[in-house]
Amino acid sequence: MPSLDLAGWVSPKEEATGRPAAVHNRAMTLDDKMVAAYRRDGFLMLPPGTLPDGVLDDIRNAVPRVMDQEGPHRILERDGTTVRSVYGPHQTDPVLSKVVRLPVLVEAAKQLIGDDVYVHQSKINVKASFTGDQWEWHQDYINWLRADAIQRPDLVNVAVFLDEVNEFNGPLTFIPGSHRNGLLAGTDSDGMPVGYEDAPSWVSTLTANEKFQLDHAVIESEARRGGLVSAKGPAGSVLMFHANVLHASGPNLSPFRRAVLLLVYNGVGNAPLEVANPRPAFLAEREIAAL
Amino acid sequence: MPSLDLAGWVSPKEEATGRPAAVHNRAMTLDDKMVAAYRRDGFLMLPPGTLPDGVLDDIRNAVPRVMDQEGPHRILERDGTTVRSVYGPHQTDPVLSKVVRLPVLVEAAKQLIGDDVYVHQSKINVKASFTGDQWEWHQDYINWLRADAIQRPDLVNVAVFLDEVNEFNGPLTFIPGSHRNGLLAGTDSDGMPVGYEDAPSWVSTLTANEKFQLDHAVIESEARRGGLVSAKGPAGSVLMFHANVLHASGPNLSPFRRAVLLLVYNGVGNAPLEVANPRPAFLAEREIAAL
């Protein structure tokens, strides 16, 4: 259960200035239609205004300082200089630590999962102008099953658009309904992707080339059945999607950044089992505490 | 001037069966609004139905046999197996040799160029499902100036969509009006792009990484001024665009092919000058004959 002081959003700026906090206590409940759409399609778009006032600006302001922190949690593009992703920012940044506790997000995740929730993983995918690379077709859950021993695919991704997402900057693209048949057929690719040969093995799950390659025939068959849908919207939009829904995204061709904050909520009853070589905490939370 | 027998389209199938030829003698003239839009934006979309009946099917049927012919005119993707582009098909394939003479295309090119025209270059860009790679931001004319010594940028690209082009399969994306300031600032990249190190030097102008890299600041400035527009439409759509309009296209994320036939018409009065090392004829026509 959220604590009282986390039930409202107080931006760091307001705290610093001592001005009265703008308190949002809107524990959003998704309506039945929204829940049904999520169950049917595997994703659901919520418009800007879903987040309390000020939250988007505070997250956007956090991005540069989060991106500046070097370490293994920070993944670069193939060019070796542009930041591709930063993992675990909610574990280190005070603003993002509060964002994952926002009642509007926590309550929505609880509704879709049917359990109390915690954050299994967080990241910022920067998708820099011109250089932000694509993400191949994949289901998220296979990594969380194989690497983290999470037993059920009942995790919910919450993507907060930090910039406008449009057809030019690499929107997430889904095959509606593709989450309903569990893990789909594919094969493991050998070795590390080009440009990342010397990186730790878990890096292969975080680059442009997925370690586990879904069969093209399976993706084609799913696309013929369900079609393709891209999730576009203004900054501040919130996109929720299922751990098993097939998705991909193109590179950012445009001259403008397309950053997204991704939070993966999991049910406390679906916590990772023991594994021989657990991934770093910035990739897989193992200290479970309901939000 | 088109000869009488080229004024109508007779498909090879009709010729073979001896059935009465479906003759189209529609020498389309672009109306003033279309010409004005082309001058303003640098591109113009014509709907399916612009081409005579049967032409689209005949071109589509030609694609496999054109793609099968090995040789330096055939460029592969980075994977070394998927065909990326085939150059000069109008010089070798009987159907494509007739397509470039279609009055509807020739007359439109003549209107926009203001001269009798010939085909400087043709190609089929296959953009295969899943693997078709991106084309970086570029202006076409710089290669035709530098490599072929064509003195003015008054060439017109005619792109015939052989498949539906949509937001998922890498549509051509333009910055409207970016053709109006001539060649924009950029720098030459050193060496050959990754995966093409052993290829002839002219290959570097034909791969995913442009040899001449436009300054990102220039592209951003142009995009802020003119915005971004992607050219999407059903198979059979015909897209005309200026040799200097800034364009790019993303990879084909989708499970479906996105092939385009590209014809570059040039004015007979703008023929290439002599150069020390002329490119192969499949890249740059030097025997000029008005269509």
Coordinates of C-alpha atoms in Angstrom, one line a residue:
Chain A
M1 CA 0.0 0.0 0.0
P2 CA 1.3 3.5 -0.8
S3 CA 2.3 5.4 2.3
L4 CA 0.4 8.7 2.9
D5 CA 3.3 10.9 1.8
L6 CA 3.7 9.1 -1.5
A7 CA 0.0 9.3 -2.3
G8 CA 0.6 12.9 -3.5
W9 CA 3.1 14.2 -5.9
V10 CA 5.4 17.0 -4.6
S11 CA 7.9 18.1 -7.1
P12 CA 11.4 18.7 -5.9
K13 CA 11.1 22.3 -7.0
E14 CA 8.1 22.8 -4.8
E15 CA 9.9 21.2 -1.9
A16 CA 12.9 23.5 -2.4
T17 CA 10.9 26.7 -2.6
G18 CA 8.6 25.8 0.3
R19 CA 5.6 26.7 -1.7
P20 CA 2.4 24.8 -1.0
A21 CA 2.7 21.3 -2.6
A22 CA 0.4 20.6 -5.5
V23 CA -1.1 17.4 -4.2
H24 CA -2.6 14.9 -6.6
N25 CA -4.4 12.1 -4.9
R26 CA -6.1 10.7 -7.9
A27 CA -5.8 6.9 -7.5
M28 CA -6.9 6.2 -11.0
T29 CA -8.8 3.1 -11.6
L30 CA -8.9 2.0 -15.2
D31 CA -12.5 1.5 -16.3
D32 CA -13.8 -1.8 -17.6
K33 CA -13.4 -0.8 -21.2
M34 CA -9.7 0.0 -20.7
V35 CA -9.1 -3.2 -18.9
A36 CA -10.9 -5.2 -21.6
A37 CA -8.8 -3.4 -24.3
Y38 CA -5.6 -4.3 -22.5
R39 CA -6.6 -7.9 -22.2
R40 CA -7.6 -8.1 -25.8
D41 CA -4.8 -6.1 -27.4
G42 CA -2.0 -6.4 -24.9
F43 CA -1.5 -2.6 -24.7
L44 CA -3.4 0.5 -23.7
M45 CA -2.7 4.2 -24.3
L46 CA -3.5 6.8 -21.6
P47 CA -3.5 10.4 -22.7
P48 CA -1.4 13.2 -21.3
G49 CA -3.1 14.5 -18.1
T50 CA -2.9 11.0 -16.7
L51 CA 0.2 12.1 -14.7
P52 CA -0.2 14.8 -12.1
D53 CA 0.9 18.3 -13.1
G54 CA 4.6 18.8 -13.0
V55 CA 5.6 15.1 -13.1
L56 CA 6.5 15.2 -16.8
D57 CA 8.8 18.2 -16.4
D58 CA 10.5 16.7 -13.3
I59 CA 11.2 13.4 -15.2
R60 CA 12.5 15.3 -18.2
N61 CA 14.8 17.3 -16.0
A62 CA 16.1 14.1 -14.4
V63 CA 17.1 12.6 -17.8
P64 CA 20.4 14.5 -18.3
R65 CA 21.7 13.7 -14.8
V66 CA 20.6 10.1 -15.1
M67 CA 22.3 9.8 -18.5
D68 CA 25.5 11.3 -17.2
Q69 CA 26.2 8.6 -14.7
E70 CA 28.6 6.1 -16.2
G71 CA 28.5 2.5 -15.2
P72 CA 27.4 -0.9 -16.5
H73 CA 23.7 0.1 -16.1
R74 CA 24.3 2.5 -19.0
I75 CA 24.1 1.0 -22.5
L76 CA 25.5 2.8 -25.4
E77 CA 24.5 2.7 -29.1
R78 CA 26.8 0.9 -31.6
D79 CA 28.6 4.2 -32.1
G80 CA 30.1 3.8 -28.6
T81 CA 29.2 7.3 -27.6
T82 CA 25.4 7.9 -27.7
V83 CA 23.5 6.7 -24.7
R84 CA 20.9 4.1 -25.7
S85 CA 19.4 3.1 -22.3
V86 CA 20.0 3.7 -18.6
Y87 CA 18.7 0.9 -16.4
G88 CA 17.5 1.2 -12.8
P89 CA 17.2 5.0 -12.5
H90 CA 14.4 4.6 -9.9
Q91 CA 17.0 3.0 -7.6
T92 CA 19.3 6.0 -7.7
D93 CA 17.4 9.1 -8.6
P94 CA 15.1 10.7 -6.0
V95 CA 12.6 11.9 -8.6
L96 CA 12.3 8.6 -10.4
S97 CA 12.1 6.8 -7.0
K98 CA 8.9 8.8 -6.4
V99 CA 7.6 8.4 -9.9
V100 CA 7.4 4.6 -9.6
R101 CA 5.3 5.1 -6.5
L102 CA 2.8 7.4 -8.1
P103 CA -0.7 6.1 -7.2
V104 CA -2.0 6.6 -10.7
L105 CA 0.6 4.2 -12.0
V106 CA 0.7 1.7 -9.1
E107 CA -3.1 1.4 -9.0
A108 CA -3.3 0.8 -12.7
A109 CA -0.6 -1.9 -12.5
K110 CA -2.4 -3.5 -9.6
Q111 CA -5.6 -3.6 -11.5
L112 CA -4.0 -5.3 -14.5
I113 CA -1.9 -7.7 -12.5
G114 CA -4.4 -8.5 -9.7
D115 CA -1.9 -8.4 -7.0
D116 CA 0.2 -5.9 -5.0
V117 CA 3.1 -4.8 -7.2
Y118 CA 6.8 -3.8 -7.1
V119 CA 9.1 -2.6 -9.8
H120 CA 11.1 -5.4 -11.4
Q121 CA 13.1 -3.1 -13.7
S122 CA 13.1 0.5 -14.9
K123 CA 15.0 2.2 -17.7
I124 CA 15.1 5.3 -19.8
N125 CA 15.3 4.5 -23.5
V126 CA 16.8 7.7 -25.0
K127 CA 16.5 7.0 -28.7
A128 CA 18.6 10.0 -29.6
S129 CA 18.0 12.1 -32.7
F130 CA 19.5 10.5 -35.9
T131 CA 21.3 7.7 -34.0
G132 CA 18.8 6.0 -31.7
D133 CA 18.8 2.5 -33.1
Q134 CA 15.9 0.0 -33.6
W135 CA 14.7 -2.7 -31.3
E136 CA 13.9 -6.0 -33.1
W137 CA 10.6 -7.9 -32.7
H138 CA 10.5 -9.5 -29.3
Q139 CA 8.5 -10.4 -26.3
D140 CA 9.9 -9.0 -23.1
Y141 CA 9.0 -11.9 -20.9
I142 CA 11.4 -14.5 -22.3
N143 CA 14.3 -12.6 -20.7
W144 CA 12.5 -12.3 -17.4
L145 CA 11.8 -16.0 -17.4
R146 CA 15.2 -17.2 -18.5
A147 CA 17.5 -14.7 -16.8
D148 CA 15.4 -13.9 -13.7
A149 CA 13.2 -17.0 -13.2
I150 CA 10.0 -15.1 -13.1
Q151 CA 7.4 -17.8 -13.4
R152 CA 4.4 -16.1 -15.0
P153 CA 4.2 -13.4 -17.7
D154 CA 1.9 -11.2 -15.7
L155 CA 4.2 -8.2 -15.7
V156 CA 3.0 -4.8 -17.0
N157 CA 5.3 -2.3 -18.8
V158 CA 4.4 1.3 -18.2
A159 CA 6.0 3.7 -20.7
V160 CA 5.9 7.4 -20.0
F161 CA 6.6 9.4 -23.2
L162 CA 9.1 12.1 -22.3
D163 CA 9.0 13.5 -25.8
E164 CA 6.3 13.4 -28.5
V165 CA 6.4 10.0 -30.2
N166 CA 5.5 10.1 -33.8
E167 CA 6.0 8.0 -37.0
F168 CA 9.4 9.5 -37.6
N169 CA 11.2 8.8 -34.3
G170 CA 10.8 5.1 -33.8
P171 CA 7.4 4.5 -32.0
L172 CA 6.8 1.2 -30.2
T173 CA 4.9 -1.0 -32.7
F174 CA 2.7 -3.8 -31.5
I175 CA 0.9 -6.8 -33.0
P176 CA -2.4 -6.6 -31.1
G177 CA -3.4 -9.8 -29.4
S178 CA 0.0 -11.4 -29.7
H179 CA 0.3 -11.8 -26.0
R180 CA -2.4 -14.3 -25.8
N181 CA -0.5 -17.4 -26.8
G182 CA 2.4 -17.3 -24.4
L183 CA 6.0 -17.4 -25.6
L184 CA 6.3 -17.8 -29.4
A185 CA 8.8 -19.9 -31.3
G186 CA 12.3 -18.7 -31.9
T187 CA 16.0 -19.6 -31.7
D188 CA 18.9 -18.3 -29.7
S189 CA 21.4 -16.3 -31.7
D190 CA 25.1 -17.2 -31.2
G191 CA 27.6 -14.8 -29.7
M192 CA 27.3 -11.2 -28.9
P193 CA 25.9 -8.6 -31.3
V194 CA 28.3 -6.6 -33.5
G195 CA 29.9 -3.8 -31.5
Y196 CA 29.3 -5.3 -28.1
E197 CA 31.7 -8.3 -28.3
D198 CA 33.6 -7.4 -25.1
A199 CA 30.5 -6.6 -22.9
P200 CA 29.1 -8.8 -20.2
S201 CA 26.8 -11.5 -21.5
W202 CA 23.6 -9.9 -20.2
V203 CA 24.3 -6.9 -22.5
S204 CA 23.2 -9.1 -25.4
T205 CA 19.6 -8.8 -24.2
L206 CA 19.7 -5.0 -24.2
T207 CA 21.0 -4.1 -27.6
A208 CA 19.5 -3.6 -31.1
N209 CA 19.9 -7.3 -31.9
E210 CA 17.9 -9.5 -29.6
K211 CA 19.6 -12.5 -28.2
F212 CA 16.5 -14.6 -28.7
Q213 CA 15.3 -14.4 -32.3
L214 CA 11.7 -15.0 -33.0
D215 CA 10.9 -16.9 -36.1
H216 CA 10.0 -14.6 -38.9
A217 CA 7.2 -16.9 -40.0
V218 CA 5.7 -16.6 -36.6
I219 CA 5.8 -12.8 -36.6
E220 CA 4.4 -12.7 -40.1
S221 CA 1.6 -15.0 -39.2
E222 CA 0.8 -12.9 -36.1
A223 CA 0.9 -9.7 -38.2
R224 CA -1.5 -11.2 -40.7
R225 CA -3.9 -12.0 -37.9
G226 CA -3.6 -8.9 -35.8
G227 CA -2.1 -6.2 -37.9
L228 CA 0.5 -3.7 -36.8
V229 CA -0.2 -0.7 -34.5
S230 CA 2.2 2.0 -33.5
A231 CA 1.8 3.9 -30.2
K232 CA 2.1 7.6 -30.9
G233 CA 1.2 10.5 -28.8
P234 CA 2.4 13.7 -27.1
A235 CA 4.9 13.9 -24.3
G236 CA 3.2 12.9 -21.1
S237 CA 1.2 10.0 -22.7
V238 CA 1.4 6.8 -20.7
L239 CA 1.4 3.5 -22.6
M240 CA 0.8 0.2 -20.7
F241 CA 1.7 -3.1 -22.4
H242 CA 1.9 -6.8 -21.5
A243 CA 5.2 -8.7 -21.0
N244 CA 4.3 -11.0 -23.9
V245 CA 2.9 -8.7 -26.5
L246 CA 5.1 -8.8 -29.7
H247 CA 6.7 -5.4 -30.2
A248 CA 9.5 -3.7 -32.1
S249 CA 10.5 -0.1 -32.8
G250 CA 12.4 1.5 -35.6
P251 CA 15.4 3.9 -35.4
N252 CA 15.0 7.5 -34.7
L253 CA 15.3 9.1 -38.2
S254 CA 14.3 12.5 -37.0
P255 CA 16.4 15.3 -35.7
F256 CA 14.5 15.2 -32.4
R257 CA 15.0 13.0 -29.3
R258 CA 12.4 10.3 -28.5
A259 CA 13.0 9.5 -24.8
V260 CA 10.7 7.1 -22.9
L261 CA 10.7 6.1 -19.2
L262 CA 9.9 2.4 -18.9
L263 CA 8.7 0.9 -15.6
V264 CA 8.1 -2.8 -15.3
Y265 CA 5.6 -3.7 -12.6
N266 CA 5.4 -7.2 -11.3
G267 CA 3.1 -8.9 -8.8
V268 CA 4.7 -9.6 -5.4
G269 CA 3.4 -13.1 -5.8
N270 CA 5.3 -13.6 -9.0
A271 CA 8.8 -12.7 -7.6
P272 CA 11.9 -14.1 -9.3
L273 CA 13.0 -17.6 -8.1
E274 CA 16.6 -18.3 -7.2
V275 CA 19.0 -18.5 -10.1
A276 CA 22.7 -19.5 -10.3
N277 CA 23.8 -16.2 -11.7
P278 CA 21.4 -13.5 -10.8
R279 CA 21.5 -10.3 -13.0
P280 CA 22.6 -7.1 -11.5
A281 CA 19.9 -5.3 -9.4
F282 CA 19.6 -2.5 -12.0
L283 CA 18.2 -5.2 -14.4
A284 CA 16.3 -7.4 -12.0
E285 CA 15.0 -6.4 -8.6
R286 CA 15.2 -9.2 -6.0
E287 CA 14.3 -7.3 -2.8
I288 CA 10.5 -7.5 -3.1
A289 CA 8.4 -4.9 -1.3
A290 CA 4.9 -4.0 -2.3
L291 CA 4.4 -0.3 -3.3
Chain B
M1 CA 8.8 12.4 -78.6
P2 CA 7.4 8.9 -77.8
S3 CA 7.1 6.7 -80.9
L4 CA 3.6 5.6 -81.8
D5 CA 4.1 2.1 -80.6
L6 CA 5.3 3.3 -77.2
A7 CA 2.4 5.6 -76.7
G8 CA 0.3 2.7 -75.6
W9 CA 1.0 0.0 -73.0
V10 CA 0.8 -3.6 -74.2
S11 CA 1.6 -6.0 -71.5
P12 CA 3.9 -8.9 -72.4
K13 CA 1.1 -11.3 -71.5
E14 CA -1.2 -9.7 -74.0
E15 CA 1.5 -9.8 -76.7
A16 CA 2.0 -13.5 -76.0
T17 CA -1.7 -14.4 -76.1
G18 CA -2.4 -12.3 -79.2
R19 CA -5.5 -10.9 -77.5
P20 CA -6.3 -7.3 -78.4
A21 CA -3.9 -5.0 -76.6
A22 CA -5.3 -2.8 -73.9
V23 CA -4.0 0.5 -75.2
H24 CA -3.6 3.5 -72.9
N25 CA -2.9 6.7 -74.7
R26 CA -3.3 9.0 -71.7
A27 CA -0.5 11.5 -72.0
M28 CA -1.1 12.8 -68.6
T29 CA -0.4 16.5 -68.1
L30 CA 0.1 17.5 -64.5
D31 CA -2.3 20.3 -63.7
D32 CA -1.0 23.7 -62.4
K33 CA -1.7 22.9 -58.8
M34 CA 0.3 19.7 -59.0
V35 CA 3.2 21.5 -60.6
A36 CA 3.0 24.2 -58.0
A37 CA 3.0 21.7 -55.2
Y38 CA 6.1 20.0 -56.7
R39 CA 7.9 23.3 -57.0
R40 CA 7.0 24.3 -53.4
D41 CA 7.5 20.9 -51.6
G42 CA 9.9 19.1 -53.8
F43 CA 7.7 16.1 -54.2
L44 CA 4.2 15.1 -55.5
M45 CA 2.1 11.9 -55.0
L46 CA 0.0 10.6 -57.8
P47 CA -2.6 8.0 -56.9
P48 CA -2.9 4.4 -58.2
G49 CA -4.7 4.6 -61.5
T50 CA -2.0 6.9 -62.8
L51 CA -0.4 3.9 -64.5
P52 CA -2.3 2.1 -67.2
D53 CA -4.0 -1.1 -66.2
G54 CA -1.7 -4.0 -66.1
V55 CA 1.5 -2.1 -65.7
L56 CA 1.8 -2.6 -62.0
D57 CA 1.3 -6.4 -62.3
D58 CA 3.9 -6.6 -65.1
I59 CA 6.5 -4.7 -63.1
R60 CA 5.8 -6.8 -60.0
N61 CA 6.2 -9.9 -62.1
A62 CA 9.5 -8.6 -63.4
V63 CA 10.9 -8.1 -59.9
P64 CA 12.0 -11.7 -59.1
R65 CA 13.8 -12.2 -62.5
V66 CA 15.5 -8.8 -62.1
M67 CA 16.6 -9.6 -58.5
D68 CA 18.0 -13.0 -59.6
Q69 CA 20.6 -11.6 -62.0
E70 CA 23.9 -11.5 -60.1
G71 CA 26.4 -8.8 -60.9
P72 CA 27.9 -5.5 -59.7
H73 CA 24.6 -3.8 -60.5
R74 CA 23.0 -5.8 -57.6
I75 CA 23.7 -4.4 -54.1
L76 CA 23.1 -6.6 -51.1
E77 CA 22.2 -5.7 -47.5
R78 CA 24.8 -5.9 -44.8
D79 CA 23.7 -9.5 -44.2
G80 CA 25.4 -10.3 -47.5
T81 CA 22.4 -12.3 -48.8
T82 CA 19.3 -10.1 -49.0
V83 CA 19.0 -8.0 -52.2
R84 CA 18.9 -4.3 -51.3
S85 CA 18.9 -2.7 -54.7
V86 CA 19.2 -3.6 -58.4
Y87 CA 20.4 -0.9 -60.7
G88 CA 19.7 -0.4 -64.4
P89 CA 16.8 -2.8 -64.8
H90 CA 15.4 -0.7 -67.6
Q91 CA 18.5 -1.5 -69.6
T92 CA 18.1 -5.2 -69.5
D93 CA 14.5 -6.1 -68.8
P94 CA 12.0 -5.8 -71.7
V95 CA 9.1 -4.8 -69.4
L96 CA 11.1 -2.2 -67.6
S97 CA 12.5 -0.9 -70.8
K98 CA 8.9 -0.1 -71.8
V99 CA 7.9 1.3 -68.4
V100 CA 10.4 4.1 -68.6
R101 CA 8.8 5.1 -71.9
L102 CA 5.2 5.2 -70.6
P103 CA 3.8 8.5 -71.9
V104 CA 2.2 9.2 -68.5
L105 CA 5.6 9.2 -66.8
V106 CA 7.6 10.8 -69.6
E107 CA 5.2 13.6 -70.1
A108 CA 5.1 14.4 -66.4
A109 CA 8.9 14.4 -66.2
K110 CA 9.1 16.7 -69.3
Q111 CA 6.6 19.1 -67.6
L112 CA 8.6 19.3 -64.4
I113 CA 12.0 19.5 -66.2
G114 CA 11.0 21.7 -69.1
D115 CA 13.0 19.7 -71.6
D116 CA 13.0 16.5 -73.5
V117 CA 14.1 13.7 -71.1
Y118 CA 16.0 10.5 -70.9
V119 CA 16.6 8.1 -68.0
H120 CA 19.8 8.8 -66.1
Q121 CA 19.4 5.9 -63.7
S122 CA 16.9 3.3 -62.7
K123 CA 16.7 0.9 -59.8
I124 CA 14.5 -1.3 -57.8
N125 CA 14.8 -0.8 -54.0
V126 CA 13.5 -4.0 -52.6
K127 CA 13.4 -3.2 -48.8
A128 CA 12.9 -6.8 -47.8
S129 CA 10.6 -7.7 -44.9
F130 CA 12.5 -7.5 -41.5
T131 CA 15.9 -6.9 -43.1
G132 CA 15.5 -4.0 -45.5
D133 CA 17.8 -1.3 -44.1
Q134 CA 17.4 2.4 -43.8
W135 CA 18.7 5.2 -46.1
E136 CA 20.2 8.1 -44.2
W137 CA 19.2 11.7 -44.9
H138 CA 20.6 12.8 -48.2
Q139 CA 20.1 14.8 -51.3
D140 CA 20.4 12.6 -54.5
Y141 CA 21.9 15.3 -56.6
I142 CA 25.3 15.5 -54.9
N143 CA 26.3 12.1 -56.3
W144 CA 25.1 13.0 -59.8
L145 CA 27.1 16.1 -59.7
R146 CA 30.2 14.7 -58.2
A147 CA 30.3 11.3 -59.8
D148 CA 28.6 12.0 -63.1
A149 CA 29.2 15.7 -63.7
I150 CA 25.6 16.6 -64.2
Q151 CA 25.6 20.3 -64.0
R152 CA 22.1 21.2 -62.8
P153 CA 19.9 19.6 -60.2
D154 CA 16.9 19.5 -62.5
L155 CA 16.4 15.7 -62.4
V156 CA 13.1 14.1 -61.3
N157 CA 12.8 10.9 -59.4
V158 CA 9.8 8.8 -60.2
A159 CA 9.0 6.2 -57.6
V160 CA 6.5 3.5 -58.5
F161 CA 5.2 1.8 -55.4
L162 CA 5.3 -2.0 -56.1
D163 CA 3.8 -2.8 -52.7
E164 CA 1.8 -0.8 -50.2
V165 CA 4.0 1.7 -48.5
N166 CA 3.0 2.4 -44.9
E167 CA 4.5 3.7 -41.7
F168 CA 5.9 0.3 -40.8
N169 CA 7.9 -0.7 -43.9
G170 CA 10.2 2.3 -44.3
P171 CA 8.4 5.0 -46.3
L172 CA 10.4 7.7 -48.0
T173 CA 10.4 10.7 -45.7
F174 CA 10.9 14.2 -46.9
I175 CA 11.5 17.7 -45.6
P176 CA 9.2 19.8 -47.7
G177 CA 10.8 22.7 -49.4
S178 CA 14.4 21.5 -48.7
H179 CA 15.2 21.4 -52.4
R180 CA 15.1 25.1 -52.8
N181 CA 18.5 26.0 -51.4
G182 CA 20.7 23.9 -53.5
L183 CA 23.2 21.5 -52.0
L184 CA 23.3 21.7 -48.2
A185 CA 26.4 21.6 -46.0
G186 CA 28.0 18.3 -45.1
T187 CA 31.2 16.4 -44.9
D188 CA 32.6 13.3 -46.7
S189 CA 32.8 10.2 -44.5
D190 CA 36.1 8.3 -44.6
G191 CA 36.4 4.8 -46.0
M192 CA 33.7 2.3 -46.9
P193 CA 30.7 1.5 -44.8
V194 CA 30.8 -1.5 -42.5
G195 CA 30.2 -4.7 -44.4
Y196 CA 31.2 -3.3 -47.8
E197 CA 34.9 -2.8 -47.3
D198 CA 36.0 -4.9 -50.3
A199 CA 33.4 -3.4 -52.8
P200 CA 34.2 -1.0 -55.6
S201 CA 34.3 2.7 -54.4
W202 CA 31.0 3.7 -56.0
V203 CA 29.2 1.2 -53.8
S204 CA 29.7 3.6 -50.9
T205 CA 27.1 5.8 -52.5
L206 CA 24.5 3.0 -52.6
T207 CA 24.5 1.6 -49.1
A208 CA 22.8 2.4 -45.8
N209 CA 25.5 4.8 -44.8
E210 CA 25.8 7.7 -47.2
K211 CA 29.3 8.6 -48.2
F212 CA 28.5 12.3 -48.0
Q213 CA 27.1 13.1 -44.6
L214 CA 24.9 16.1 -44.2
D215 CA 25.4 18.1 -41.1
H216 CA 22.9 17.2 -38.5
A217 CA 22.4 20.8 -37.6
V218 CA 21.4 21.6 -41.2
I219 CA 18.8 18.7 -41.2
E220 CA 17.4 19.8 -37.9
S221 CA 17.1 23.4 -39.0
E222 CA 15.4 22.3 -42.2
A223 CA 13.0 20.0 -40.3
R224 CA 12.1 22.8 -37.9
R225 CA 11.3 24.9 -40.9
G226 CA 9.5 22.4 -43.1
G227 CA 8.5 19.5 -40.9
L228 CA 8.7 15.9 -41.9
V229 CA 6.3 14.1 -44.3
S230 CA 6.3 10.5 -45.3
A231 CA 5.0 9.3 -48.6
K232 CA 2.6 6.4 -48.0
G233 CA 0.1 4.9 -50.3
P234 CA -1.2 1.7 -52.0
A235 CA 0.8 -0.3 -54.5
G236 CA 0.6 1.5 -57.9
S237 CA 1.0 5.0 -56.4
V238 CA 3.5 7.2 -58.2
L239 CA 5.7 9.5 -56.2
M240 CA 7.7 12.2 -58.0
F241 CA 10.5 14.0 -56.1
H242 CA 13.3 16.5 -56.8
A243 CA 16.9 15.6 -56.9
N244 CA 17.7 18.1 -54.1
V245 CA 14.9 17.4 -51.7
L246 CA 16.2 16.1 -48.4
H247 CA 14.9 12.5 -47.8
A248 CA 15.6 9.4 -45.7
S249 CA 13.8 6.2 -45.0
G250 CA 13.7 3.8 -42.1
P251 CA 14.2 0.1 -42.2
N252 CA 11.4 -2.3 -43.0
L253 CA 10.3 -3.5 -39.6
S254 CA 7.3 -5.3 -41.0
P255 CA 6.9 -8.9 -42.2
F256 CA 6.0 -7.6 -45.7
R257 CA 8.2 -6.5 -48.6
R258 CA 8.3 -2.8 -49.6
A259 CA 9.6 -2.7 -53.2
V260 CA 9.8 0.5 -55.2
L261 CA 10.8 1.1 -58.8
L262 CA 12.8 4.3 -59.1
L263 CA 13.4 6.1 -62.4
V264 CA 15.5 9.2 -62.6
Y265 CA 14.6 11.4 -65.5
N266 CA 17.0 14.0 -66.7
G267 CA 16.8 16.7 -69.3
V268 CA 18.7 16.0 -72.5
G269 CA 20.2 19.5 -72.1
N270 CA 21.6 18.5 -68.7
A271 CA 23.5 15.5 -69.8
P272 CA 26.6 14.4 -67.8
L273 CA 29.9 16.1 -68.8
E274 CA 33.1 14.1 -69.3
V275 CA 34.7 12.7 -66.2
A276 CA 38.0 10.8 -65.7
N277 CA 36.3 7.7 -64.3
P278 CA 32.8 7.4 -65.4
R279 CA 30.5 5.2 -63.3
P280 CA 29.2 2.0 -64.9
A281 CA 26.3 2.5 -67.3
F282 CA 23.9 0.8 -64.9
L283 CA 24.5 3.8 -62.5
A284 CA 24.8 6.6 -65.0
E285 CA 23.5 6.7 -68.5
R286 CA 25.9 8.4 -71.0
E287 CA 24.2 7.6 -74.2
I288 CA 21.6 10.3 -74.3
A289 CA 18.4 9.8 -76.4
A290 CA 15.2 11.7 -75.8
L291 CA 12.3 9.4 -75.0

